[in-house]
mmCIF file of C-alpha atoms in Angstrom:
data_model
loop_
_atom_site.group_PDB
_atom_site.id
_atom_site.type_symbol
_atom_site.label_atom_id
_atom_site.label_comp_id
_atom_site.label_asym_id
_atom_site.label_seq_id
_atom_site.Cartn_x
_atom_site.Cartn_y
_atom_site.Cartn_z
ATOM 1 C CA MET A 1 0.055 0.143 0.116
ATOM 2 C CA ALA A 2 1.090 3.331 -0.805
ATOM 3 C CA THR A 3 2.268 5.588 1.874
ATOM 4 C CA PRO A 4 1.427 9.023 2.168
ATOM 5 C CA ASN A 5 3.582 11.728 3.502
ATOM 6 C CA VAL A 6 2.038 14.124 5.419
ATOM 7 C CA GLN A 7 5.141 16.718 5.107
ATOM 8 C CA ASN A 8 4.037 17.130 1.527
ATOM 9 C CA ILE A 9 0.538 19.006 3.317
ATOM 10 C CA LYS A 10 1.229 22.555 2.673
ATOM 11 C CA ILE A 11 0.243 25.231 5.124
ATOM 12 C CA GLY A 12 1.654 28.909 5.094
ATOM 13 C CA GLN A 13 1.543 32.493 4.103
ATOM 14 C CA GLY A 14 3.326 33.343 0.966
ATOM 15 C CA GLU A 15 6.010 36.660 0.922
ATOM 16 C CA ILE A 16 6.079 38.923 -1.941
ATOM 17 C CA TRP A 17 8.938 40.588 -3.717
ATOM 18 C CA VAL A 18 7.904 42.974 -6.307
ATOM 19 C CA GLY A 19 10.956 44.232 -8.994
ATOM 20 C CA GLY A 20 14.396 42.931 -9.590
ATOM 21 C CA THR A 21 16.144 40.780 -12.234
ATOM 22 C CA ALA A 22 14.367 37.473 -13.657
ATOM 23 C CA PRO A 23 16.737 34.367 -13.746
ATOM 24 C CA THR A 24 18.990 33.562 -16.469
ATOM 25 C CA ALA A 25 17.183 31.861 -19.227
ATOM 26 C CA GLY A 26 18.361 28.738 -20.934
ATOM 27 C CA SER A 27 20.272 28.136 -23.908
ATOM 28 C CA ASP A 28 17.513 25.754 -25.955
ATOM 29 C CA PRO A 29 14.945 28.098 -27.116
ATOM 30 C CA THR A 30 12.535 24.880 -27.559
ATOM 31 C CA ASP A 31 13.256 23.193 -23.979
ATOM 32 C CA PRO A 32 13.851 25.211 -20.440
ATOM 33 C CA THR A 33 16.021 21.927 -19.861
ATOM 34 C CA ALA A 34 18.361 21.326 -22.390
ATOM 35 C CA GLY A 35 21.352 23.026 -23.275
ATOM 36 C CA THR A 36 22.252 25.065 -20.528
ATOM 37 C CA PRO A 37 18.890 24.800 -18.529
ATOM 38 C CA SER A 38 16.947 28.212 -17.380
ATOM 39 C CA ASP A 39 18.349 29.533 -13.690
ATOM 40 C CA ILE A 40 16.187 28.637 -11.175
ATOM 41 C CA ASN A 41 15.514 31.443 -8.318
ATOM 42 C CA ALA A 42 16.125 31.030 -4.616
ATOM 43 C CA ALA A 43 16.085 32.477 -1.298
ATOM 44 C CA ALA A 44 19.409 34.635 -0.745
ATOM 45 C CA ASP A 45 19.726 33.448 2.927
ATOM 46 C CA SER A 46 18.848 31.664 5.393
ATOM 47 C CA SER A 47 16.810 34.272 6.911
ATOM 48 C CA PHE A 48 14.616 34.212 4.060
ATOM 49 C CA SER A 49 15.018 38.242 3.974
ATOM 50 C CA ALA A 50 14.810 38.269 -0.168
ATOM 51 C CA PRO A 51 15.501 36.032 -3.087
ATOM 52 C CA THR A 52 18.185 35.863 -5.403
ATOM 53 C CA SER A 53 16.211 37.789 -7.919
ATOM 54 C CA GLY A 54 16.062 40.751 -5.637
ATOM 55 C CA GLY A 55 12.931 43.377 -5.537
ATOM 56 C CA THR A 56 11.229 45.324 -3.130
ATOM 57 C CA TYR A 57 9.492 43.270 -0.172
ATOM 58 C CA VAL A 58 5.528 43.695 -0.435
ATOM 59 C CA GLY A 59 5.643 43.535 3.541
ATOM 60 C CA PHE A 60 2.020 42.350 5.262
ATOM 61 C CA THR A 61 -0.226 40.983 3.075
ATOM 62 C CA ASN A 62 -4.045 39.710 3.658
ATOM 63 C CA GLY A 63 -5.825 36.928 2.802
ATOM 64 C CA PRO A 64 -4.149 34.101 0.295
ATOM 65 C CA ALA A 65 -1.737 35.202 -2.118
ATOM 66 C CA ASN A 66 -3.014 33.020 -5.784
ATOM 67 C CA LEU A 67 -0.852 31.895 -8.172
ATOM 68 C CA LEU A 68 -3.232 31.165 -10.858
ATOM 69 C CA TYR A 69 -2.729 29.159 -14.439
ATOM 70 C CA ARG A 70 -5.322 28.149 -16.787
ATOM 71 C CA PRO A 71 -4.530 27.039 -20.123
ATOM 72 C CA THR A 72 -6.969 26.843 -22.887
ATOM 73 C CA PHE A 73 -7.326 23.953 -25.313
ATOM 74 C CA TYR A 74 -8.806 23.349 -28.763
ATOM 75 C CA MET A 75 -10.756 19.815 -28.371
ATOM 76 C CA VAL A 76 -11.098 17.523 -31.377
ATOM 77 C CA GLU A 77 -14.354 15.888 -30.752
ATOM 78 C CA THR A 78 -15.710 12.618 -32.923
ATOM 79 C CA GLU A 79 -18.686 10.593 -33.443
ATOM 80 C CA GLN A 80 -16.634 7.705 -32.550
ATOM 81 C CA ALA A 81 -15.641 8.253 -29.114
ATOM 82 C CA PHE A 82 -17.389 9.944 -26.026
ATOM 83 C CA ALA A 83 -14.581 12.397 -24.668
ATOM 84 C CA GLU A 84 -11.919 14.595 -27.142
ATOM 85 C CA VAL A 85 -9.698 12.600 -29.029
ATOM 86 C CA ALA A 86 -6.956 15.174 -29.705
ATOM 87 C CA VAL A 87 -6.258 18.717 -27.831
ATOM 88 C CA VAL A 88 -4.181 21.183 -28.678
ATOM 89 C CA PRO A 89 -2.739 24.246 -26.494
ATOM 90 C CA THR A 90 -4.473 27.388 -27.932
ATOM 91 C CA GLY A 91 -3.589 30.098 -24.929
ATOM 92 C CA GLU A 92 -2.824 30.303 -21.231
ATOM 93 C CA GLU A 93 -3.190 32.997 -18.267
ATOM 94 C CA ALA A 94 -1.245 33.229 -15.516
ATOM 95 C CA SER A 95 -1.255 35.802 -12.637
ATOM 96 C CA LEU A 96 -0.471 36.244 -9.176
ATOM 97 C CA SER A 97 -3.007 38.019 -6.975
ATOM 98 C CA PHE A 98 -2.519 39.533 -3.110
ATOM 99 C CA THR A 99 -3.388 42.184 -0.914
ATOM 100 C CA ALA A 100 -0.968 44.234 0.543
ATOM 101 C CA GLN A 101 -1.535 46.257 3.668
ATOM 102 C CA GLU A 102 1.567 47.935 3.692
ATOM 103 C CA ILE A 103 0.723 51.278 1.675
ATOM 104 C CA THR A 104 4.073 52.214 0.303
ATOM 105 C CA TYR A 105 4.699 54.165 -2.775
ATOM 106 C CA VAL A 106 5.968 50.721 -4.496
ATOM 107 C CA ASN A 107 2.998 48.938 -3.476
ATOM 108 C CA ILE A 108 0.511 51.627 -4.693
ATOM 109 C CA LYS A 109 2.637 51.575 -8.158
ATOM 110 C CA SER A 110 2.581 47.409 -8.092
ATOM 111 C CA ALA A 111 -1.472 47.986 -7.781
ATOM 112 C CA PHE A 112 -1.693 50.579 -10.326
ATOM 113 C CA GLY A 113 0.415 49.497 -13.024
ATOM 114 C CA GLN A 114 0.459 52.591 -15.309
ATOM 115 C CA ALA A 115 2.647 54.998 -12.895
ATOM 116 C CA THR A 116 5.727 56.380 -12.358
ATOM 117 C CA THR A 117 7.275 56.802 -8.841
ATOM 118 C CA ARG A 118 9.630 59.765 -7.715
ATOM 119 C CA VAL A 119 11.362 59.668 -4.390
ATOM 120 C CA VAL A 120 12.804 63.196 -2.856
ATOM 121 C CA SER A 121 14.983 63.399 -0.228
ATOM 122 C CA GLY A 122 13.852 66.716 0.439
ATOM 123 C CA PRO A 123 13.635 68.748 2.500
ATOM 124 C CA PRO A 124 10.727 68.370 2.196
ATOM 125 C CA ALA A 125 11.340 64.635 1.525
ATOM 126 C CA PHE A 126 8.066 62.973 -0.340
ATOM 127 C CA ASN A 127 7.423 59.851 -2.533
ATOM 128 C CA ALA A 128 4.984 60.403 -5.538
ATOM 129 C CA VAL A 129 3.628 58.388 -7.532
ATOM 130 C CA TYR A 130 2.052 59.913 -11.333
ATOM 131 C CA VAL A 131 -0.907 58.534 -12.995
ATOM 132 C CA GLY A 132 -2.543 59.161 -16.084
ATOM 133 C CA SER A 133 -1.821 58.564 -20.067
ATOM 134 C CA LYS A 134 1.487 56.610 -19.353
ATOM 135 C CA PRO A 135 1.771 54.784 -23.240
ATOM 136 C CA VAL A 136 4.296 52.455 -22.240
ATOM 137 C CA VAL A 137 3.483 49.024 -19.792
ATOM 138 C CA SER A 138 5.852 48.391 -17.223
ATOM 139 C CA THR A 139 6.448 44.900 -16.430
ATOM 140 C CA ALA A 140 8.337 43.595 -13.075
ATOM 141 C CA VAL A 141 9.464 40.390 -11.663
ATOM 142 C CA VAL A 142 7.253 39.140 -8.980
ATOM 143 C CA THR A 143 8.984 36.513 -6.514
ATOM 144 C CA LEU A 144 6.839 34.555 -4.056
ATOM 145 C CA ILE A 145 8.519 32.499 -1.384
ATOM 146 C CA SER A 146 6.567 30.415 1.268
ATOM 147 C CA ARG A 147 8.338 28.035 3.686
ATOM 148 C CA LYS A 148 7.000 24.420 4.083
ATOM 149 C CA THR A 149 4.597 23.312 6.843
ATOM 150 C CA ASN A 150 7.211 21.840 8.705
ATOM 151 C CA LEU A 151 9.962 24.730 8.430
ATOM 152 C CA VAL A 152 12.279 22.614 6.289
ATOM 153 C CA GLY A 153 12.477 23.455 2.704
ATOM 154 C CA TYR A 154 10.247 26.337 0.634
ATOM 155 C CA PHE A 155 8.436 27.095 -2.414
ATOM 156 C CA ILE A 156 9.673 29.546 -4.649
ATOM 157 C CA ALA A 157 7.605 31.325 -7.662
ATOM 158 C CA THR A 158 9.112 33.760 -10.086
ATOM 159 C CA LEU A 159 6.816 35.388 -12.469
ATOM 160 C CA TYR A 160 9.327 37.005 -15.098
ATOM 161 C CA GLN A 161 6.911 40.070 -16.394
ATOM 162 C CA GLY A 162 4.384 40.571 -14.099
ATOM 163 C CA TYR A 163 1.852 43.865 -14.871
ATOM 164 C CA SER A 164 -1.189 44.870 -13.066
ATOM 165 C CA PHE A 165 -4.186 44.111 -15.029
ATOM 166 C CA ASN A 166 -7.036 45.242 -12.913
ATOM 167 C CA GLY A 167 -5.713 48.474 -11.457
ATOM 168 C CA ALA A 168 -6.721 49.318 -7.813
ATOM 169 C CA THR A 169 -9.196 50.986 -5.539
ATOM 170 C CA ILE A 170 -7.626 52.260 -2.548
ATOM 171 C CA GLY A 171 -10.413 52.794 0.192
ATOM 172 C CA PHE A 172 -9.561 55.139 2.895
ATOM 173 C CA GLU A 173 -11.895 54.467 6.060
ATOM 174 C CA ARG A 174 -12.294 55.155 9.531
ATOM 175 C CA ARG A 175 -13.188 51.518 10.639
ATOM 176 C CA ALA A 176 -10.342 49.459 8.736
ATOM 177 C CA GLU A 177 -7.316 49.455 7.427
ATOM 178 C CA VAL A 178 -6.311 50.366 3.709
ATOM 179 C CA LYS A 179 -6.119 47.026 1.760
ATOM 180 C CA LEU A 180 -4.927 47.261 -1.867
ATOM 181 C CA ALA A 181 -6.049 44.086 -3.776
ATOM 182 C CA THR A 182 -3.474 43.391 -6.652
ATOM 183 C CA GLU A 183 -3.578 41.263 -9.510
ATOM 184 C CA LEU A 184 -0.085 40.723 -11.160
ATOM 185 C CA ARG A 185 -0.353 39.176 -14.612
ATOM 186 C CA CYS A 186 2.593 37.224 -16.827
ATOM 187 C CA LEU A 187 3.183 38.697 -19.903
ATOM 188 C CA ALA A 188 4.951 36.155 -21.901
ATOM 189 C CA ASP A 189 8.734 36.466 -22.254
ATOM 190 C CA LEU A 190 9.633 35.862 -25.821
ATOM 191 C CA THR A 191 13.377 36.129 -24.878
ATOM 192 C CA ARG A 192 12.817 32.843 -22.615
ATOM 193 C CA PRO A 193 12.898 29.002 -24.137
ATOM 194 C CA GLN A 194 9.260 27.459 -25.210
ATOM 195 C CA GLY A 195 7.726 26.060 -21.870
ATOM 196 C CA ASP A 196 9.179 28.605 -19.575
ATOM 197 C CA GLN A 197 7.950 32.004 -20.915
ATOM 198 C CA LEU A 198 5.642 33.198 -18.005
ATOM 199 C CA PHE A 199 6.852 31.810 -14.839
ATOM 200 C CA GLN A 200 8.801 28.972 -12.576
ATOM 201 C CA ILE A 201 8.035 27.465 -9.267
ATOM 202 C CA VAL A 202 10.954 25.691 -7.652
ATOM 203 C CA ASP A 203 10.664 23.060 -4.606
ATOM 204 C CA TYR A 204 13.446 23.379 -2.681
ATOM 205 C CA PRO A 205 13.348 20.599 -0.041
ATOM 206 C CA ALA A 206 15.877 21.965 2.384
ATOM 207 C CA ASN A 207 16.352 25.555 3.710
ATOM 208 C CA PRO A 208 18.980 27.789 2.378
ATOM 209 C CA THR A 209 22.480 27.632 4.110
ATOM 210 C CA MET B 1 0.608 41.096 -71.196
ATOM 211 C CA THR B 2 -2.442 38.569 -71.416
ATOM 212 C CA LYS B 3 -5.754 38.943 -72.710
ATOM 213 C CA SER B 4 -8.600 37.841 -70.403
ATOM 214 C CA LYS B 5 -10.629 35.075 -71.895
ATOM 215 C CA SER B 6 -13.869 36.522 -70.993
ATOM 216 C CA THR B 7 -15.357 40.120 -70.537
ATOM 217 C CA ALA B 8 -17.036 38.856 -67.519
ATOM 218 C CA GLU B 9 -14.270 38.035 -65.805
ATOM 219 C CA GLU B 10 -12.142 41.365 -66.381
ATOM 220 C CA SER B 11 -9.897 42.482 -63.062
ATOM 221 C CA THR B 12 -9.626 45.694 -62.092
ATOM 222 C CA GLU B 13 -6.683 44.961 -59.941
ATOM 223 C CA ALA B 14 -3.485 45.731 -61.973
ATOM 224 C CA GLU B 15 -2.199 43.504 -64.911
ATOM 225 C CA ALA B 16 0.543 40.858 -63.499
ATOM 226 C CA PRO B 17 2.457 38.298 -65.425
ATOM 227 C CA GLU B 18 0.901 34.833 -64.911
ATOM 228 C CA GLY B 19 2.846 31.874 -64.242
ATOM 229 C CA GLY B 20 4.166 30.217 -67.609
ATOM 230 C CA THR B 21 4.350 31.995 -71.108
ATOM 231 C CA THR B 22 2.617 31.905 -74.385
ATOM 232 C CA GLU B 23 6.042 32.294 -76.401
ATOM 233 C CA PRO B 24 8.289 29.149 -76.688
ATOM 234 C CA VAL B 25 11.153 28.910 -74.042
ATOM 235 C CA SER B 26 14.382 28.726 -75.627
ATOM 236 C CA GLU B 27 16.442 25.914 -74.759
ATOM 237 C CA GLU B 28 19.444 27.853 -74.234
ATOM 238 C CA LYS B 29 18.234 30.389 -71.267
ATOM 239 C CA VAL B 30 15.483 30.537 -69.220
ATOM 240 C CA SER B 31 14.893 33.995 -67.872
ATOM 241 C CA ASP B 32 11.888 35.278 -65.772
ATOM 242 C CA GLY B 33 11.757 38.596 -67.427
ATOM 243 C CA MET B 34 13.438 40.531 -64.878
ATOM 244 C CA ASP B 35 16.456 42.934 -65.343
ATOM 245 C CA TYR B 36 19.251 42.693 -63.299
ATOM 246 C CA GLU B 37 22.070 44.906 -62.552
ATOM 247 C CA ALA B 38 25.489 44.539 -60.630
ATOM 248 C CA ARG B 39 25.553 47.135 -57.980
ATOM 249 C CA VAL B 40 28.441 48.047 -56.192
ATOM 250 C CA ILE B 41 27.349 48.339 -52.312
ATOM 251 C CA GLU B 42 29.465 51.417 -50.690
ATOM 252 C CA PRO B 43 30.809 50.821 -47.084
ATOM 253 C CA VAL B 44 28.697 52.410 -44.612
ATOM 254 C CA GLU B 45 30.658 55.326 -43.107
ATOM 255 C CA GLU B 46 30.641 55.355 -39.182
ATOM 256 C CA PRO B 47 28.668 58.273 -38.012
ATOM 257 C CA GLU B 48 31.005 60.524 -35.975
ATOM 258 C CA PRO B 49 30.204 60.393 -32.024
ATOM 259 C CA SER B 50 28.384 62.761 -30.559
ATOM 260 C CA GLU B 51 27.191 63.548 -26.816
ATOM 261 C CA THR B 52 24.208 61.593 -25.908
ATOM 262 C CA ASP B 53 23.095 59.943 -22.556
ATOM 263 C CA ASP B 54 25.458 56.808 -23.271
ATOM 264 C CA ALA B 55 28.471 59.219 -23.362
ATOM 265 C CA PRO B 56 30.957 58.447 -20.468
ATOM 266 C CA VAL B 57 30.240 60.219 -17.181
ATOM 267 C CA GLU B 58 32.802 62.429 -16.353
ATOM 268 C CA ILE B 59 34.052 62.616 -12.774
ATOM 269 C CA PRO B 60 35.147 65.884 -11.326
ATOM 270 C CA GLU B 61 37.833 65.459 -8.134
ATOM 271 C CA GLY B 62 36.339 64.921 -5.160
ATOM 272 C CA HIS B 63 33.470 62.976 -6.701
ATOM 273 C CA VAL B 64 32.410 59.279 -6.984
ATOM 274 C CA LEU B 65 30.052 57.587 -9.106
ATOM 275 C CA ILE B 66 26.475 56.593 -7.496
ATOM 276 C CA ARG B 67 24.031 54.633 -9.124
ATOM 277 C CA TYR B 68 20.214 54.235 -7.839
ATOM 278 C CA VAL B 69 19.176 50.656 -7.552
ATOM 279 C CA GLY B 70 16.043 51.146 -5.626
ATOM 280 C CA PRO B 71 12.445 50.624 -6.803
ATOM 281 C CA ALA B 72 11.367 54.382 -7.873
ATOM 282 C CA ASP B 73 11.746 55.506 -11.428
ATOM 283 C CA ALA B 74 13.203 58.495 -10.006
ATOM 284 C CA PHE B 75 15.281 59.604 -7.269
ATOM 285 C CA ASP B 76 16.167 63.470 -6.477
ATOM 286 C CA HIS B 77 18.772 64.238 -3.837
ATOM 287 C CA LYS B 78 19.404 68.263 -3.521
ATOM 288 C CA ALA B 79 20.728 69.046 -7.077
ATOM 289 C CA TYR B 80 21.701 65.177 -8.473
ATOM 290 C CA GLN B 81 18.688 63.542 -10.217
ATOM 291 C CA PHE B 82 19.332 59.683 -10.269
ATOM 292 C CA ARG B 83 16.921 58.162 -13.319
ATOM 293 C CA GLY B 84 17.263 54.496 -13.968
ATOM 294 C CA ASP B 85 20.447 53.017 -13.600
ATOM 295 C CA LYS B 86 22.517 55.954 -15.419
ATOM 296 C CA PRO B 87 24.963 56.611 -12.940
ATOM 297 C CA VAL B 88 25.731 60.224 -11.286
ATOM 298 C CA ALA B 89 28.939 61.902 -10.192
ATOM 299 C CA VAL B 90 28.547 63.496 -6.745
ATOM 300 C CA PRO B 91 30.765 64.238 -4.002
ATOM 301 C CA SER B 92 32.194 61.976 -1.778
ATOM 302 C CA GLU B 93 29.911 63.570 1.306
ATOM 303 C CA VAL B 94 26.904 63.138 -0.707
ATOM 304 C CA ALA B 95 27.645 59.708 -1.318
ATOM 305 C CA GLU B 96 28.220 58.907 2.060
ATOM 306 C CA GLU B 97 24.452 60.172 2.434
ATOM 307 C CA LEU B 98 23.341 58.466 -0.406
ATOM 308 C CA LEU B 99 24.466 55.416 0.357
ATOM 309 C CA THR B 100 23.386 54.968 4.131
ATOM 310 C CA TYR B 101 19.867 56.638 2.894
ATOM 311 C CA PRO B 102 17.030 54.851 4.867
ATOM 312 C CA PHE B 103 14.648 52.339 2.474
ATOM 313 C CA GLU B 104 16.524 53.122 -0.472
ATOM 314 C CA ARG B 105 19.267 51.526 -2.393
ATOM 315 C CA PHE B 106 22.561 52.986 -3.758
ATOM 316 C CA GLU B 107 25.754 51.227 -5.198
ATOM 317 C CA ARG B 108 28.943 52.989 -6.244
ATOM 318 C CA VAL B 109 30.172 52.206 -9.955
#
């Protein structure tokens, strides 16, 4: 009888970083594992303070961080079989959605998407976010690290080109904190091999040393 | 030039030579009817270097090159503007301020 492994049951939040540099793509344009395989992202140190891809930590979040992937297929149906007899992938979508509770200019820009940020050291010091008629879509590397339930090992997901798909609403309220609901959707990175153009997930069985 | 075989099928498009020909093909040469002439491609002269944003940053005495590597699209400190990852020459004392600036990130080039 097969033995299930309770260590594989995953409970725990995800820590998110926005920005940085994506891991280097593989050398074979048709296979991410062939030639010089695509680099994998990792936690930079044993304290899980940042991924090696870098970026800015999102901070406190509320609710689950959802990594969504959904492919679309064209299915060939025949009279001779009840189910489809052939399928061809025709599309796909991927996104990471989360709700940030730290209202920083970086998180505001991540949520809004079409925004430009400026920091001035002052005096007076301020952080500005400019929005409106920005013609260029800016993308960012988005990384999620989630430690395993027994704190030995972790998962790390890296989206290569995330952009804010839905914009955001900032609600100022007397009775509750501001929550920035953010959805970062993947743009296909055509410089990367086929099969590795949206994101990668890496399962590390051990913690970084 | 070929004539259309049916007046009802006159095309309004510009006439183009059809595949094949009504003239006997010479056994000695096959021509597609196009004229070619040899051209000498002159080497392209490289343009004179001009002052652009990619020009090396001059470093005055007592200054160091600092690059902003934080998350903002732009960072302004006193009279110094950091845009993208373009390095800026700043006095040494200003560099020390920037390298220890809280919540933002700079690096020496």
